[in-house]
Coordinates of N, CA and C in Angstrom, one line a residue:
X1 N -38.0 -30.7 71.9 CA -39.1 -30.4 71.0 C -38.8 -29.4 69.9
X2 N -39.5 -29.6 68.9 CA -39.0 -28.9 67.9 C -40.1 -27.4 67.8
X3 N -41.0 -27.0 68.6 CA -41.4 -26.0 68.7 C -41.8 -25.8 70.2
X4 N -41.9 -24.4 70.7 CA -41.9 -24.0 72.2 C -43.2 -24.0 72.4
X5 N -44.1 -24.0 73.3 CA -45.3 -23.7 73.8 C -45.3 -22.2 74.3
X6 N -46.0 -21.4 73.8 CA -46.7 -19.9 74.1 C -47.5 -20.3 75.9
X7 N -46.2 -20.0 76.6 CA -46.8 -19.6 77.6 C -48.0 -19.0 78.3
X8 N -48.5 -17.8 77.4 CA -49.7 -16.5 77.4 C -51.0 -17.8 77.2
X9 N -51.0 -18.8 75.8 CA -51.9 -19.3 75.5 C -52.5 -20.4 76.2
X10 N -51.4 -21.5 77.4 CA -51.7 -22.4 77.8 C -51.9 -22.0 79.4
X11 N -53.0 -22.1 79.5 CA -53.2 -21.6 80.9 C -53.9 -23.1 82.1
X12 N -53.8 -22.9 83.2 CA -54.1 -24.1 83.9 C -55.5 -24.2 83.4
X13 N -56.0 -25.6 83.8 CA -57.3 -25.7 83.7 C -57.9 -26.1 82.3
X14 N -57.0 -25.9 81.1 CA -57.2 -26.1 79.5 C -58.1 -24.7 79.4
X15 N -58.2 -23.7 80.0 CA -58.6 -22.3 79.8 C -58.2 -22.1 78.3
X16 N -56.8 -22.4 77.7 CA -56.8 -21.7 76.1 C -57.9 -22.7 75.4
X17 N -57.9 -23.8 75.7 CA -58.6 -24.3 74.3 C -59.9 -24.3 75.0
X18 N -60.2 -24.1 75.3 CA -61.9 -23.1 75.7 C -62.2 -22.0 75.4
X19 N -61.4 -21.1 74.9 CA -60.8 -19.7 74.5 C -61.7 -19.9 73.0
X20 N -60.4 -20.6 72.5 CA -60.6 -21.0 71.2 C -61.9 -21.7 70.5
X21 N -62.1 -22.3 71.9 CA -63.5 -23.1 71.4 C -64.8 -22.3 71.5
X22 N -64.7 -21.2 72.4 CA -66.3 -20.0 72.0 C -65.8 -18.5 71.5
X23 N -64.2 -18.9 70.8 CA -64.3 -18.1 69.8 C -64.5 -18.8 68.4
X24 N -64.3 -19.9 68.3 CA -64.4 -20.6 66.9 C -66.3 -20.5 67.0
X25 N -67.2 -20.6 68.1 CA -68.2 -20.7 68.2 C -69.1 -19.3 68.1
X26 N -68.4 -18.5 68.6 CA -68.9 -17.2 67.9 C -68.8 -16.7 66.6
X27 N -67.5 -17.3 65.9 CA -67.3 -16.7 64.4 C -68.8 -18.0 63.7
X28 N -68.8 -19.0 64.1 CA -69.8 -19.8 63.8 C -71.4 -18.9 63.5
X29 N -71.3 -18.6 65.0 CA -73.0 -18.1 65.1 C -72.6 -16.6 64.1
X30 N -71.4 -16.1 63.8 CA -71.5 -14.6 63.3 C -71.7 -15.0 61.7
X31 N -71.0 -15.8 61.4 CA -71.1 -16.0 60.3 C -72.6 -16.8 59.6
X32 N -73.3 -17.4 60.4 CA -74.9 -18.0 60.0 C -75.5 -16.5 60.6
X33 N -75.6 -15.9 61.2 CA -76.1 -14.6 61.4 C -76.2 -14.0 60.1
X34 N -75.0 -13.6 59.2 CA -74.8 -13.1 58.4 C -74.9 -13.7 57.1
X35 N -75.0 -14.8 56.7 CA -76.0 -15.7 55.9 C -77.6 -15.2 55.8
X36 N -77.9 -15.5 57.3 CA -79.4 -15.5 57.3 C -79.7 -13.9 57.3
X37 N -79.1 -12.6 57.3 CA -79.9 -11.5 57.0 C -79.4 -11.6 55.6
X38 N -78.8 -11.8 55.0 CA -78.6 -12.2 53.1 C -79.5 -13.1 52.6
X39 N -79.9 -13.6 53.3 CA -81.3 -14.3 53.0 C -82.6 -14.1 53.1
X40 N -82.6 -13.2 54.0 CA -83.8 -12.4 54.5 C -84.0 -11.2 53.2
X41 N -82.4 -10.5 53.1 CA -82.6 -9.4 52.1 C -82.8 -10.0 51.1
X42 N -82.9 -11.6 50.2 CA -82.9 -12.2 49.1 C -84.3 -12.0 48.5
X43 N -84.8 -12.6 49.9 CA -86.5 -13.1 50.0 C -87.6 -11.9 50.4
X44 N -86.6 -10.5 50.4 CA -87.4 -9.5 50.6 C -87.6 -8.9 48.7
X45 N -86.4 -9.1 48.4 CA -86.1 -9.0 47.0 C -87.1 -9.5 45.9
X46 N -87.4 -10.7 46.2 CA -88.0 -12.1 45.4 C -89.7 -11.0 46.2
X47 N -90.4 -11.2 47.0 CA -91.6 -10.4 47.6 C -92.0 -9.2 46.8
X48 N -90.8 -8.5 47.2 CA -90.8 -7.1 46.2 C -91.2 -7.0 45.0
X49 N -90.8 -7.8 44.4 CA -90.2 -8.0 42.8 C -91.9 -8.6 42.3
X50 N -92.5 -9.6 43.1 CA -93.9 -10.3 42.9 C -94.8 -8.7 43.0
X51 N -94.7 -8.2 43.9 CA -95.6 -7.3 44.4 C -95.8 -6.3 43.3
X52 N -94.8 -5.9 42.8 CA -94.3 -5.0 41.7 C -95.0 -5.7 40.6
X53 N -94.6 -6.9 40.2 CA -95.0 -7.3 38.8 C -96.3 -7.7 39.0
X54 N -97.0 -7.8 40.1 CA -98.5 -8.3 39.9 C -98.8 -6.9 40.0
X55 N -98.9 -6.0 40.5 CA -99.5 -4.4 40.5 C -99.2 -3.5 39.0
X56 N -98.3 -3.9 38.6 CA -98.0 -3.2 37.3 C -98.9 -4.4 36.1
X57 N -99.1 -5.8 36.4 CA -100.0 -6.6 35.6 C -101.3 -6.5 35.5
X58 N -101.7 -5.7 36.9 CA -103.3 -5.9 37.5 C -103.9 -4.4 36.9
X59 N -102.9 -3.4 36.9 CA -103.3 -2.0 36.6 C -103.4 -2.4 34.7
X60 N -102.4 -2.5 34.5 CA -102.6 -2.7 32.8 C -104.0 -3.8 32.2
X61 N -104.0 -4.9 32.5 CA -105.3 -5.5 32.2 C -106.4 -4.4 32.5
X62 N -106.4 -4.1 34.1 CA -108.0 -3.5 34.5 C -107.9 -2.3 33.3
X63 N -107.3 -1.6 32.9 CA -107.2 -0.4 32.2 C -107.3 -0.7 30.6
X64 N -106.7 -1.7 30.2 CA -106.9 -2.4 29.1 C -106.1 -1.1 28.0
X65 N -107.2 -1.5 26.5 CA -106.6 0.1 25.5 C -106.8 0.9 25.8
X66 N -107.3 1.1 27.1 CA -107.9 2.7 26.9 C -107.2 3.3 28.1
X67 N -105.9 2.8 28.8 CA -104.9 3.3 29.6 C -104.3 4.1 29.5
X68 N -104.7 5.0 30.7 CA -104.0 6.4 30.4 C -102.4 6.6 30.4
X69 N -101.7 7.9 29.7 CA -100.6 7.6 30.0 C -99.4 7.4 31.2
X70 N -100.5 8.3 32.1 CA -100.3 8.5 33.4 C -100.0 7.1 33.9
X71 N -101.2 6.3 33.7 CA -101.1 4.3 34.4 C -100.2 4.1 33.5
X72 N -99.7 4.6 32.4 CA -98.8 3.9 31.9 C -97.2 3.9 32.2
X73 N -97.5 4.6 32.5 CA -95.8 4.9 33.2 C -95.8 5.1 35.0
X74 N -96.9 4.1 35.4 CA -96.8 3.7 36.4 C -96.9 2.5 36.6
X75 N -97.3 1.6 35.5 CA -96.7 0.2 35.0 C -95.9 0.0 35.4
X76 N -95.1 1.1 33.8 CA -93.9 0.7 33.4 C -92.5 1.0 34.7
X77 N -92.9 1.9 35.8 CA -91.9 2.2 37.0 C -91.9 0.9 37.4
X78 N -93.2 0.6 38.1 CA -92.9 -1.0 38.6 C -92.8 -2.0 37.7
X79 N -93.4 -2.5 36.5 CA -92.6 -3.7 35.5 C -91.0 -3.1 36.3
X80 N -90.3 -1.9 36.1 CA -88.9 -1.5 35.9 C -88.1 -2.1 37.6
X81 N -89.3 -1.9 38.9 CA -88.4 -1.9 40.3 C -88.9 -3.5 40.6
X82 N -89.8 -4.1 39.2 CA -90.0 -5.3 39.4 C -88.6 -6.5 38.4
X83 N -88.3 -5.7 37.7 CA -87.3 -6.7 36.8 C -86.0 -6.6 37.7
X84 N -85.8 -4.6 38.2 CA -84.5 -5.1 38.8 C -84.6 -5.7 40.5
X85 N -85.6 -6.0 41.1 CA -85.8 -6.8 42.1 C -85.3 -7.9 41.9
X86 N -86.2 -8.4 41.3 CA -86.2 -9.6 40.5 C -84.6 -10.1 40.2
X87 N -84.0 -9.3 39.3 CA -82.6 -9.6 38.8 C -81.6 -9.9 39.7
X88 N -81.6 -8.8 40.7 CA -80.8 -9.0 41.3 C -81.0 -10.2 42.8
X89 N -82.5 -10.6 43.1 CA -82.2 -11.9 43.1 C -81.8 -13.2 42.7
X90 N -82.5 -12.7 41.5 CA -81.3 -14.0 40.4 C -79.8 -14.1 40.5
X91 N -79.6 -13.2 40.4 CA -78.0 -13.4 40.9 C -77.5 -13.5 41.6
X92 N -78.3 -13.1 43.1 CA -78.0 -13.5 44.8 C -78.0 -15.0 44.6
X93 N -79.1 -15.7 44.0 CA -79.2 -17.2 44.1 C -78.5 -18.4 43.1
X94 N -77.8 -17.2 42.0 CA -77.1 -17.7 41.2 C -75.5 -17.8 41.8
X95 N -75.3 -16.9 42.6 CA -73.6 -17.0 42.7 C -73.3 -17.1 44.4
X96 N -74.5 -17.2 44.9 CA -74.0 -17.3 46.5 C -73.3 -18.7 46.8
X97 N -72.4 -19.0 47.5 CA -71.3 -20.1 47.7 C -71.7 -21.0 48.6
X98 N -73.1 -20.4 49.6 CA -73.9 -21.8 50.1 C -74.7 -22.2 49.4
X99 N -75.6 -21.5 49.0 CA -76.4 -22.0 47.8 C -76.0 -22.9 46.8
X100 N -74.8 -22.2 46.4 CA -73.9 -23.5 45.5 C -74.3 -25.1 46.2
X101 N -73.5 -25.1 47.2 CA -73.1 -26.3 47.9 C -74.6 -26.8 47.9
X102 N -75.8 -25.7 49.1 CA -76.9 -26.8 48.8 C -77.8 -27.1 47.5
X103 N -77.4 -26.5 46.8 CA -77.6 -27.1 44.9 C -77.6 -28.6 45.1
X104 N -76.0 -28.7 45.5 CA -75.6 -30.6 45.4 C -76.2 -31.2 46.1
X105 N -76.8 -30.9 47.1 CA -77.2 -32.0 48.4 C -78.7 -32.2 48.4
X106 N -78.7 -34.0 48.2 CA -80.2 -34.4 47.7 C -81.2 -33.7 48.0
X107 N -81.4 -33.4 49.3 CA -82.7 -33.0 50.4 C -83.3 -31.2 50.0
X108 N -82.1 -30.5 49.2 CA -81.9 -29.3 49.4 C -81.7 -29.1 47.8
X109 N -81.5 -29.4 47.0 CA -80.6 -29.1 45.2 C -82.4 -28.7 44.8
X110 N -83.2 -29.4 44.8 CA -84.1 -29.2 44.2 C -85.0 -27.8 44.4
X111 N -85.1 -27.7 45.8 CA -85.6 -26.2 46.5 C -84.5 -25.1 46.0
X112 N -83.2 -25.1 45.8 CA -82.6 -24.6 45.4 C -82.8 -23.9 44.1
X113 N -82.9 -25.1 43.0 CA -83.2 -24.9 42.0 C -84.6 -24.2 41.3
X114 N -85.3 -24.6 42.4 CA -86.8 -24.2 42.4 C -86.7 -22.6 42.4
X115 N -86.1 -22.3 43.9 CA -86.0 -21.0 44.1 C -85.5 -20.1 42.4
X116 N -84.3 -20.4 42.0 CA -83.5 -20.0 40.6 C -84.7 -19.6 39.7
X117 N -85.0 -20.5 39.3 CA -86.1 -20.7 38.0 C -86.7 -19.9 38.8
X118 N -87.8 -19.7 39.7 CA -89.0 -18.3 39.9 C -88.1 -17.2 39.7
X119 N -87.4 -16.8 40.5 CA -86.2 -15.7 39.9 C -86.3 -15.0 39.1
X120 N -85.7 -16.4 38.2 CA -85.5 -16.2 36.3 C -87.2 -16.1 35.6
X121 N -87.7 -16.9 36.2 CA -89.4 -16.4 35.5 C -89.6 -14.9 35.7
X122 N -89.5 -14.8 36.8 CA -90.2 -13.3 37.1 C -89.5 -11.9 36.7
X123 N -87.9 -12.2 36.5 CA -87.4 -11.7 35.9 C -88.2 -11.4 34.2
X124 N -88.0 -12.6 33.6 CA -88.9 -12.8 32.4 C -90.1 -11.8 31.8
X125 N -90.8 -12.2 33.4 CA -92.2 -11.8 33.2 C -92.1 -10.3 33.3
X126 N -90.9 -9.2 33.7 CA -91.4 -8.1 33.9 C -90.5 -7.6 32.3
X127 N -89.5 -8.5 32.0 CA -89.4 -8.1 30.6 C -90.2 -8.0 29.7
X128 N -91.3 -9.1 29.9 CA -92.7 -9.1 28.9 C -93.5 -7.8 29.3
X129 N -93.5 -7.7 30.6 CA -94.0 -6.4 31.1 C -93.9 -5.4 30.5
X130 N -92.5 -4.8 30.3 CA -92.1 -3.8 30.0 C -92.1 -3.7 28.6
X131 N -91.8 -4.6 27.4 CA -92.1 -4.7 26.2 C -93.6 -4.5 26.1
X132 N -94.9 -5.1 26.4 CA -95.9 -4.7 26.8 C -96.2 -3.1 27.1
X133 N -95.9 -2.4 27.5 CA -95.7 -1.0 27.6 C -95.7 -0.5 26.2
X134 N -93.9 -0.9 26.2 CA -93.4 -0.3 24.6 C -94.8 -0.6 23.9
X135 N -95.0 -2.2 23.8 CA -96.2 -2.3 22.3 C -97.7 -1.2 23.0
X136 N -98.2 -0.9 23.8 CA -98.8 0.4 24.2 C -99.0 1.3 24.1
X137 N -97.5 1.8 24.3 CA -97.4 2.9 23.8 C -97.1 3.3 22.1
X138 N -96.8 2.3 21.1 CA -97.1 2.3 19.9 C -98.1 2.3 19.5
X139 N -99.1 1.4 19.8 CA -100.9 1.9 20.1 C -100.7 2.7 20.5
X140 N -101.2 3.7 21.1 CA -101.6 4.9 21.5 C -101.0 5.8 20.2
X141 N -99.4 5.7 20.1 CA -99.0 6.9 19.0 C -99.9 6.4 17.8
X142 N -100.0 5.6 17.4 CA -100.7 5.6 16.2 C -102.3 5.7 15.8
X143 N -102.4 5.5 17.3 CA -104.3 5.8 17.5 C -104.4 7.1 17.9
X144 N -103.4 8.2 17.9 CA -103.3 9.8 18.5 C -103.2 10.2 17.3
X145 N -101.9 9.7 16.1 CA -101.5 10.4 15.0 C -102.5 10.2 13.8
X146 N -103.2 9.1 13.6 CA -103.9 8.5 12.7 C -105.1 8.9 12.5
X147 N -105.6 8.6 11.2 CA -107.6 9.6 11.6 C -108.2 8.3 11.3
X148 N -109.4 8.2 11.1 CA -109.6 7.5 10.8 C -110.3 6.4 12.3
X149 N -111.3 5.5 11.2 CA -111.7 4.6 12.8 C -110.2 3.0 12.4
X150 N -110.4 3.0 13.9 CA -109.3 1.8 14.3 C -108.9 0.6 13.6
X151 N -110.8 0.4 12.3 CA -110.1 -0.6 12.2 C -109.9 -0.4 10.7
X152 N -109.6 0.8 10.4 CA -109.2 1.1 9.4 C -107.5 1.6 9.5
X153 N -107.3 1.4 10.8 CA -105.4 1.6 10.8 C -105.1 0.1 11.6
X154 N -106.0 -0.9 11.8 CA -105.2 -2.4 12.0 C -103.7 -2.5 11.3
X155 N -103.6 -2.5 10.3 CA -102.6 -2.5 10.0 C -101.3 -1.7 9.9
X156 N -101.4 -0.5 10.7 CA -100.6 0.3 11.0 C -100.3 0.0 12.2
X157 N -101.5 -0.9 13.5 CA -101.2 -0.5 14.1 C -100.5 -2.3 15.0
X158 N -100.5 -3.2 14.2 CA -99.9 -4.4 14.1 C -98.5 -4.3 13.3
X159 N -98.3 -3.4 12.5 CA -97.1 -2.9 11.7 C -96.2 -2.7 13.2
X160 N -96.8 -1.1 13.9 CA -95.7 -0.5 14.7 C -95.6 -1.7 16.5
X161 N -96.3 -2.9 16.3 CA -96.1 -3.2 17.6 C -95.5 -4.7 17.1
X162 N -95.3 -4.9 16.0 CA -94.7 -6.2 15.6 C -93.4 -6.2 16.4
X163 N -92.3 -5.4 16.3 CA -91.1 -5.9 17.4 C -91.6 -5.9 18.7
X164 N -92.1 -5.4 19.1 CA -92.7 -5.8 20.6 C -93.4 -7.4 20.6
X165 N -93.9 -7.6 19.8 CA -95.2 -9.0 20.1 C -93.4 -10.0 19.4
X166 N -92.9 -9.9 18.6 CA -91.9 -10.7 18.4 C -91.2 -11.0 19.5
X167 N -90.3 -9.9 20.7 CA -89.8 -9.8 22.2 C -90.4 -10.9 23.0
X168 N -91.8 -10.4 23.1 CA -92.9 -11.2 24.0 C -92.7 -12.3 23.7
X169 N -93.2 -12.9 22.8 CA -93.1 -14.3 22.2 C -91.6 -15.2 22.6
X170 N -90.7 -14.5 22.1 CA -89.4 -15.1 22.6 C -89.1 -15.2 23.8
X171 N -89.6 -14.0 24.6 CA -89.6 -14.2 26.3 C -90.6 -15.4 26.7
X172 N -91.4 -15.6 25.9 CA -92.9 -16.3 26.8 C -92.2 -17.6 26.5
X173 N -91.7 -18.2 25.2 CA -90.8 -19.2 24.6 C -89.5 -19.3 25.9
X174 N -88.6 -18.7 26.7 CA -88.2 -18.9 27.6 C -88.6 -19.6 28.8
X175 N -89.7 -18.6 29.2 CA -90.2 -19.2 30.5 C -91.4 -20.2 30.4
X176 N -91.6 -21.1 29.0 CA -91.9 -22.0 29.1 C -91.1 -23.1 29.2
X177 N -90.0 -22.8 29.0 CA -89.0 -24.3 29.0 C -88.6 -24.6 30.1

C-alpha cells in the first residue's frame, strides 16, 4: 500500500469514523448556532433601528414648528442610533456569505431581497430624518434672528432650508425606486 493506516485512529468496532462523524456533527450544530445568534443580532438591529426612526418621526410631527430645542436633539439622537442601526444592518445583509447563497435560491432570493431594500429604506428614512432636523433648525435660527411676522421672512426662511428640502427630495427619489 502506498500509505500506512494510523493505528491511534482505527479502532475496532468503526469507533474512528463515529469519532469523526459527531465531530463533523458538532462543528455542524456550532456553526448554525453561530449563524443564528448573527441573525438574531441582525434582526435586533433592523427592530432597533424601526423603533428609533418611528419615535424620532412621532416626536417631530406631534411637536411640529414649534419644537423645542430640547425635542430637537432628541430626534435628532435617535434619527442618529436609528440610521446607524439601520446601516449597519444593511451591511450584515449585504455581505453575509449565507445570505449570498440564499439570494440564489428560488424559495428564499426574494425574502432575501425583501429583507435588503427595508434596510436600505430605513436607512434612507433616517437620512431624511436627520436632514429634517438640519431644515429645523434653519427655521428656528431664522425665526430667533429675524423681526418681523413669519410671513414676512418666508423667504428667508425657504432661502436657509432650500439644501435641506433639495437632500430630502433626492432621498425620497431613492426610496421610491
Amino acid at each position: 500500500r502506498l500509505w500506512r493506516k494510523r493505528p491511534l485512529l482505527r479502532r475496532p468496532g468503526g469507533r474512528a469514523i463515529r469519532l469523526r462523524r459527531i465531530g463533523l456533527a458538532a462543528a455542524v450544530v456550532a456553526l448554525i448556532a453561530l449563524a443564528a445568534g448573527r441573525y438574531a443580532l441582525l434582526y435586533r438591529d433592523l427592530a432597533d433601528g424601526k423603533d428609533h426612526l418611528l419615535a424620532a418621526a412621532e416626536l417631530m410631527e406631534a411637536s411640529g414648528l414649534d419644537i423645542e430645542k430640547s425635542e430637537l436633539d432628541s430626534a435628532e439622537a435617535s434619527f442618529q442610533r436609528a440610521q446607524d442601526k439601520l446601516a449597519s444592518a444593511s451591511h450584515a445583509l449585504n455581505s453575509d456569505p449565507l445570505l449570498f447563497v440564499a439570494a440564489h435560491l428560488p424559495w428564499a432570493g426574494s425574502q432575501v431581497q425583501a429583507a435588503r431594500n427595508l434596510a436600505e429604506s430605513g436607512a434612507d428614512g433616517s437620512d431624511i430624518g436627520l436632514e429634517a432636523v438640519r431644515a429645523m433648525r434653519s427655521f428656528q435660527s431664522v425665526r430667533d434672528t429675524q423681526g418681523g411676522a413669519l410671513s414676512e421672512r418666508v423667504t428667508l426662511v425657504l432661502d436657509a432650508v432650500e439644501p435641506n428640502v433639495a437632500v430630502i427630495e433626492d432621498k425620497l427619489a431613492g426610496v421610491e425606486r
